[in-house]
mmCIF file of C-alpha atoms in Angstrom:
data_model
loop_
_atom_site.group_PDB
_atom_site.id
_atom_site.type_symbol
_atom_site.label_atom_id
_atom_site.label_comp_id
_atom_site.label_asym_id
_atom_site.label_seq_id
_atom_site.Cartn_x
_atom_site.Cartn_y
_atom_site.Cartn_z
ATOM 1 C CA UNK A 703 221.095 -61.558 -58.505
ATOM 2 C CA UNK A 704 221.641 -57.929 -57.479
ATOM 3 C CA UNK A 705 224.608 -57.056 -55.151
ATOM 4 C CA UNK A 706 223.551 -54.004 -53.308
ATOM 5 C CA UNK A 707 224.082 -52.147 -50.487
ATOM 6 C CA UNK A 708 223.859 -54.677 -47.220
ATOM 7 C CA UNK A 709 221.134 -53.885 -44.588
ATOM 8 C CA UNK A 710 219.812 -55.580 -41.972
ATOM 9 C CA UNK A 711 216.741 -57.939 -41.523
ATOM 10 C CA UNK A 712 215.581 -58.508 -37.931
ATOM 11 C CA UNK A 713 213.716 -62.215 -37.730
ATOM 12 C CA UNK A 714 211.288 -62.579 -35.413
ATOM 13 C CA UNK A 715 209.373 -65.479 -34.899
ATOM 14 C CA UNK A 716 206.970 -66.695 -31.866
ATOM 15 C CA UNK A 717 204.101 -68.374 -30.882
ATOM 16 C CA UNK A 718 201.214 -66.900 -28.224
ATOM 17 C CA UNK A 719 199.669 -67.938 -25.729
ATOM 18 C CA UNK A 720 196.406 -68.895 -24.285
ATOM 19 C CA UNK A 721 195.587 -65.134 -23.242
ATOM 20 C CA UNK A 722 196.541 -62.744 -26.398
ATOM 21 C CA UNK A 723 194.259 -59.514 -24.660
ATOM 22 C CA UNK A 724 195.683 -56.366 -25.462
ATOM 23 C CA UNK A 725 198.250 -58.271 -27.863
ATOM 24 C CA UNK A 726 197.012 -56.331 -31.243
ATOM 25 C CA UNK A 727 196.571 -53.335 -29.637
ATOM 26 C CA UNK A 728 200.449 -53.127 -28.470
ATOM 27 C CA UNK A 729 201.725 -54.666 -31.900
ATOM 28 C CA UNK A 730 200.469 -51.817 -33.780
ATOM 29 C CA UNK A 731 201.509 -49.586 -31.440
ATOM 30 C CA UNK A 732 205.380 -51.390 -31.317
ATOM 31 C CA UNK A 733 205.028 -51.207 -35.346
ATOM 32 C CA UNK A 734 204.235 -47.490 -35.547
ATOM 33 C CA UNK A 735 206.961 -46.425 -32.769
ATOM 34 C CA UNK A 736 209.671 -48.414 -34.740
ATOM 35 C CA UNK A 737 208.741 -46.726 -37.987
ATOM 36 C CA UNK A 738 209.342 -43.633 -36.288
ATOM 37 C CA UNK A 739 212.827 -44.823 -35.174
ATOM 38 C CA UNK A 740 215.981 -43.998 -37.131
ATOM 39 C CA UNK A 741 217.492 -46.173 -39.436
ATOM 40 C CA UNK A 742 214.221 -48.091 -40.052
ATOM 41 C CA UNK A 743 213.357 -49.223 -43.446
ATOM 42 C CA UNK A 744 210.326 -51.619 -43.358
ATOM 43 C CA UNK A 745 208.279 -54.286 -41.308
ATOM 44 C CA UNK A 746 206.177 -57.450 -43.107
ATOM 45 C CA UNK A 747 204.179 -59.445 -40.719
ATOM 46 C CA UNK A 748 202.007 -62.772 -40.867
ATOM 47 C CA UNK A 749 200.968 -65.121 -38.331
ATOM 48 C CA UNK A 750 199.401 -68.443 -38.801
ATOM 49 C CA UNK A 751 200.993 -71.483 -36.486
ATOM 50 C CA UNK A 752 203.985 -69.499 -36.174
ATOM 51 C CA UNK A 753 204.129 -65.439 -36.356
ATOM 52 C CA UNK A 754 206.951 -63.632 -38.612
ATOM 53 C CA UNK A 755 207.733 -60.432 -38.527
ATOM 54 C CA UNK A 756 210.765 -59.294 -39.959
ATOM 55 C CA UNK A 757 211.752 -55.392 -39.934
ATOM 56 C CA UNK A 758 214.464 -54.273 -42.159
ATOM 57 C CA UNK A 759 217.105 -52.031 -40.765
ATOM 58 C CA UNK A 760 220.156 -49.106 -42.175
ATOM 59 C CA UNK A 761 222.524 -51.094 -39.547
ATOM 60 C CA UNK A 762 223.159 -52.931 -36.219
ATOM 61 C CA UNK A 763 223.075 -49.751 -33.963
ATOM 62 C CA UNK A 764 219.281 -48.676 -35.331
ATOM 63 C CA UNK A 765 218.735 -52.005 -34.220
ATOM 64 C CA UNK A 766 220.312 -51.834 -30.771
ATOM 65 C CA UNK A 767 218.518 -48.580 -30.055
ATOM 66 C CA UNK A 768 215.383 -49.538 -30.967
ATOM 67 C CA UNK A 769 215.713 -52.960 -29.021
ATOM 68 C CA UNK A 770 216.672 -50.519 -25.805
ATOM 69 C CA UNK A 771 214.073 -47.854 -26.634
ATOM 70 C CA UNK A 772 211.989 -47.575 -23.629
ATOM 71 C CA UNK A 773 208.615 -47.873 -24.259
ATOM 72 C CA UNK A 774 209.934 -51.121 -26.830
ATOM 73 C CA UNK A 775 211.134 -52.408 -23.434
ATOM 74 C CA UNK A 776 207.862 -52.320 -21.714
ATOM 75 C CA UNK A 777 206.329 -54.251 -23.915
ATOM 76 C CA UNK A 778 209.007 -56.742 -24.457
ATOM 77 C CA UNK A 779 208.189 -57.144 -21.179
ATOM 78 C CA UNK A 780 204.606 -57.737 -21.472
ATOM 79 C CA UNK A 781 205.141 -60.249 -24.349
ATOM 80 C CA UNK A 782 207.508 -62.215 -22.183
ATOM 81 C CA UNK A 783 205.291 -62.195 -19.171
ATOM 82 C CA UNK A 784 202.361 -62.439 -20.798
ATOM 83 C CA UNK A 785 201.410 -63.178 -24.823
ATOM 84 C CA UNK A 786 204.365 -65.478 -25.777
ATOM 85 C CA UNK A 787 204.769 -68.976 -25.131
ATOM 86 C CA UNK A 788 208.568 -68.721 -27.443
ATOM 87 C CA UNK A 789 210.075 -66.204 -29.641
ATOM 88 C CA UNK A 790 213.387 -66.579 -31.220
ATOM 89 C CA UNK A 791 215.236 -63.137 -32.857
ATOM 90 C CA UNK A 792 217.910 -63.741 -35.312
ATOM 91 C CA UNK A 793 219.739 -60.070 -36.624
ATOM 92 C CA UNK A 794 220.956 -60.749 -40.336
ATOM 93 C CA UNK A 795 222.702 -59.256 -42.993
ATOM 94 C CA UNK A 796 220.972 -59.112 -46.391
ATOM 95 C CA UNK A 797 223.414 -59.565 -48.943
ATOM 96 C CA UNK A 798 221.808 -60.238 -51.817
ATOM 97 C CA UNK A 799 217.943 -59.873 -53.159
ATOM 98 C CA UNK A 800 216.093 -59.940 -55.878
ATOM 99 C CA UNK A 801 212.489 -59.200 -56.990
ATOM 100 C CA UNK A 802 209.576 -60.353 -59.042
ATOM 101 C CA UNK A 803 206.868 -58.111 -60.212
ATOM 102 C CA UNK A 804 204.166 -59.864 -62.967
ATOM 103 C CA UNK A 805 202.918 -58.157 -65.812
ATOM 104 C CA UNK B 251 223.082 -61.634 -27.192
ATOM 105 C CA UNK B 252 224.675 -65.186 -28.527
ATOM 106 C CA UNK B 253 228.096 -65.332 -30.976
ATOM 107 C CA UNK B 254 226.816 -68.228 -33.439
ATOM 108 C CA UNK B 255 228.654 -70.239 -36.224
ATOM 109 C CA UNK B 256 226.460 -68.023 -39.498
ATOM 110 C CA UNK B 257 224.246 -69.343 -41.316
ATOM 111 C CA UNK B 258 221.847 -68.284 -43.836
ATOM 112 C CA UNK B 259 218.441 -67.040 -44.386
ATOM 113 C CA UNK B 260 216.045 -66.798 -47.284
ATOM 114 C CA UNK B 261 213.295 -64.438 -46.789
ATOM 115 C CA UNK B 262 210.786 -65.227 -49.213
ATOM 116 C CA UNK B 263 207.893 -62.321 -49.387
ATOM 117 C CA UNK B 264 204.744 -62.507 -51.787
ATOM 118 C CA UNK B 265 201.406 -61.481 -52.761
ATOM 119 C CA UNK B 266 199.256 -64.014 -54.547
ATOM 120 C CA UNK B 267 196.889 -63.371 -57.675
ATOM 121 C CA UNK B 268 193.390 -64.894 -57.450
ATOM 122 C CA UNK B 269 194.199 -68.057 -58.846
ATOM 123 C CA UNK B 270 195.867 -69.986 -56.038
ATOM 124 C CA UNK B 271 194.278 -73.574 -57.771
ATOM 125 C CA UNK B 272 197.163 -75.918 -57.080
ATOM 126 C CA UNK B 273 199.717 -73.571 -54.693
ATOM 127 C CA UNK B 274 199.289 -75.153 -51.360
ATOM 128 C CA UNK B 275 200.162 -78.774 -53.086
ATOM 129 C CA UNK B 276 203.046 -77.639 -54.512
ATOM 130 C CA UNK B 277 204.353 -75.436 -51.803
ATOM 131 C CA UNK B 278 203.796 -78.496 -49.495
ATOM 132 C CA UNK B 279 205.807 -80.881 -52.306
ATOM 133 C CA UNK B 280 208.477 -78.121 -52.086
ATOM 134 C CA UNK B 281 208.685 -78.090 -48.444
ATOM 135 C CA UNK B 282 208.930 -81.677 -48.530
ATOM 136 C CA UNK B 283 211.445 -81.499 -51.061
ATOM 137 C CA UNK B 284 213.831 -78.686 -49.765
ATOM 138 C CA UNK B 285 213.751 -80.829 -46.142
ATOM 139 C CA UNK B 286 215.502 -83.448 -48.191
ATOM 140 C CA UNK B 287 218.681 -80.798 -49.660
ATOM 141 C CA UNK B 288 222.020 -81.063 -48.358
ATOM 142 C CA UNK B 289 222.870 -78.183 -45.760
ATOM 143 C CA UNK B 290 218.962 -77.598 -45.125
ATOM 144 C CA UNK B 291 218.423 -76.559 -41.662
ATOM 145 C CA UNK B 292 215.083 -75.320 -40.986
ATOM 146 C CA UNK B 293 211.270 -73.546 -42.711
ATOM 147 C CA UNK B 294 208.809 -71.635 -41.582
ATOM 148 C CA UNK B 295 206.305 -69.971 -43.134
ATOM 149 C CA UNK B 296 203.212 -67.613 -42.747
ATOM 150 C CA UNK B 297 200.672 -65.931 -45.045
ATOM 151 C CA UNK B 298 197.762 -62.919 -43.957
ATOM 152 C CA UNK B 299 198.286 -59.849 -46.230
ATOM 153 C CA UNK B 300 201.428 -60.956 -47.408
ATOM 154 C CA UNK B 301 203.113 -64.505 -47.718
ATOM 155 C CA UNK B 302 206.690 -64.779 -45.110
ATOM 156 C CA UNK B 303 208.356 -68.082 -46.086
ATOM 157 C CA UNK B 304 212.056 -67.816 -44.249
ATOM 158 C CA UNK B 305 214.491 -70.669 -45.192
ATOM 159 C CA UNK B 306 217.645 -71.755 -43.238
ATOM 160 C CA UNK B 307 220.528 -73.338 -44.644
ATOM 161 C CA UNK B 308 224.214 -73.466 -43.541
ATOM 162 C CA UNK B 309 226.247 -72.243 -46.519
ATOM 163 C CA UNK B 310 225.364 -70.047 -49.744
ATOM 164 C CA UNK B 311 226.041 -72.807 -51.599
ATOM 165 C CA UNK B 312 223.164 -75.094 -50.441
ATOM 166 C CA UNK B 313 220.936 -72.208 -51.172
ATOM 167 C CA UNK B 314 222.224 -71.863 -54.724
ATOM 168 C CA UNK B 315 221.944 -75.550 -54.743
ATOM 169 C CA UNK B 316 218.424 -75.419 -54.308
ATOM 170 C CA UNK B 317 217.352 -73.015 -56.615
ATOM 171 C CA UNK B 318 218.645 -74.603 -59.393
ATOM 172 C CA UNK B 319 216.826 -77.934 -58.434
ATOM 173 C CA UNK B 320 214.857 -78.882 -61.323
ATOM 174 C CA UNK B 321 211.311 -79.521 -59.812
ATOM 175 C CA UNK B 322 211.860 -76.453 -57.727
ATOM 176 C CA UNK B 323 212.372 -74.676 -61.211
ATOM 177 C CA UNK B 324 209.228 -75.941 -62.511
ATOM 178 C CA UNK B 325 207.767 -74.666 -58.844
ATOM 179 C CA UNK B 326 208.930 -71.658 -59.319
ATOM 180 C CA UNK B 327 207.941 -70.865 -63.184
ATOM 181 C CA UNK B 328 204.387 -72.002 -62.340
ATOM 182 C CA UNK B 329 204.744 -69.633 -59.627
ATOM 183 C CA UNK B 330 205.450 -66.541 -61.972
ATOM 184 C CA UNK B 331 203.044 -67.798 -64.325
ATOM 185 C CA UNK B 332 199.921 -68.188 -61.646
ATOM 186 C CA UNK B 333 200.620 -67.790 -58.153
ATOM 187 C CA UNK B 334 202.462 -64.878 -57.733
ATOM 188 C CA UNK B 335 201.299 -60.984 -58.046
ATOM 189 C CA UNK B 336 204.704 -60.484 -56.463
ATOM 190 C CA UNK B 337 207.930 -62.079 -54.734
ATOM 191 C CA UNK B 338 210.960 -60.458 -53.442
ATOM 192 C CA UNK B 339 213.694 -63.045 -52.006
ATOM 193 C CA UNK B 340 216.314 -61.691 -49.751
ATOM 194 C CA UNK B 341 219.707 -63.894 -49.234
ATOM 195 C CA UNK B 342 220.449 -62.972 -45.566
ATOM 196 C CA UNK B 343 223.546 -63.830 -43.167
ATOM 197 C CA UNK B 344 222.144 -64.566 -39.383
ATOM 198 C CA UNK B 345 224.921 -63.614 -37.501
ATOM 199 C CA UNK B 346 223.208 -63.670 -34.305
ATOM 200 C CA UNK B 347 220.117 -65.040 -32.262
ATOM 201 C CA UNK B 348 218.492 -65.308 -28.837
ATOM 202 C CA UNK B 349 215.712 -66.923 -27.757
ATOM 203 C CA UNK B 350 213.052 -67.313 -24.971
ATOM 204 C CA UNK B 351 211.467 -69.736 -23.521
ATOM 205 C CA UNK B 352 207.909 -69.421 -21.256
ATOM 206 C CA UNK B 353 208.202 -71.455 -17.563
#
């Protein structure tokens, strides 16, 4: 296993509700703004039961200005009023990773 | 934002090849199986594009632990042998979480 550089991995998990309208539409418009942001290094998503997205960040204050950025806001907003029944965030440190590429 | 007690995160990310005969057993026999590990504290997992598995256990230990387990071994060989296009597993420190709830 590879010691590297730590960065951080943002965790976030939810489940929707009943009325998802104009839920895709914002994601990919959250997901494009935060690639635009400083510090940001990647974002894997999948949602089945449970969504996952996890976006991987240079350090805690890309993080904390992204979380505050304003448009990010209003639609944290909208996802709390609206398309989530529960989401849970948990900010982590990678420390270690490794990788597995077949022939 | 909530001070916790860390604990750990595995971020599992993968593609799979065409010849997925077998994975969902297994990864269900694995789920099963990692429930029962000492210092195992939570899964979830979701697959579109890409596959997001993320793991929770309370010390590095456990997680070390784990991967050495022998049928998870075998798990994971067959993995690299048939499942997999892909993996990258990141070892991850949460140091801190919040959470909502809908009314």
């Amino acid at each position: 296993m590879k010691k590297l550089k730590p960065y951080y991995a943002v965790i976030f998990t939810s489940t929707h509700t009943e009325n998802t309208k104009g839920y895709s539409e914002m994601a990919s418009q959250m997901e494009g703004l935060a690639k635009q942001q400083q510090g940001f290094l990647g974002i894997e998503s999948a949602r089945e039961t449970v969504g996952i997205t996890v976006s991987y960040w240079e350090n805690l204050d890309a993080i904390k200005t992204w979380k505050a950025n304003t448009e990010h806001l209003l639609a944290q907003q909208k996802g709390r009023e609206q398309w989530y029944n529960w989401y849970k965030v948990k900010i982590c440190k990678v420390e270690r990773e490794y990788e597995f590429k077949h022939d």
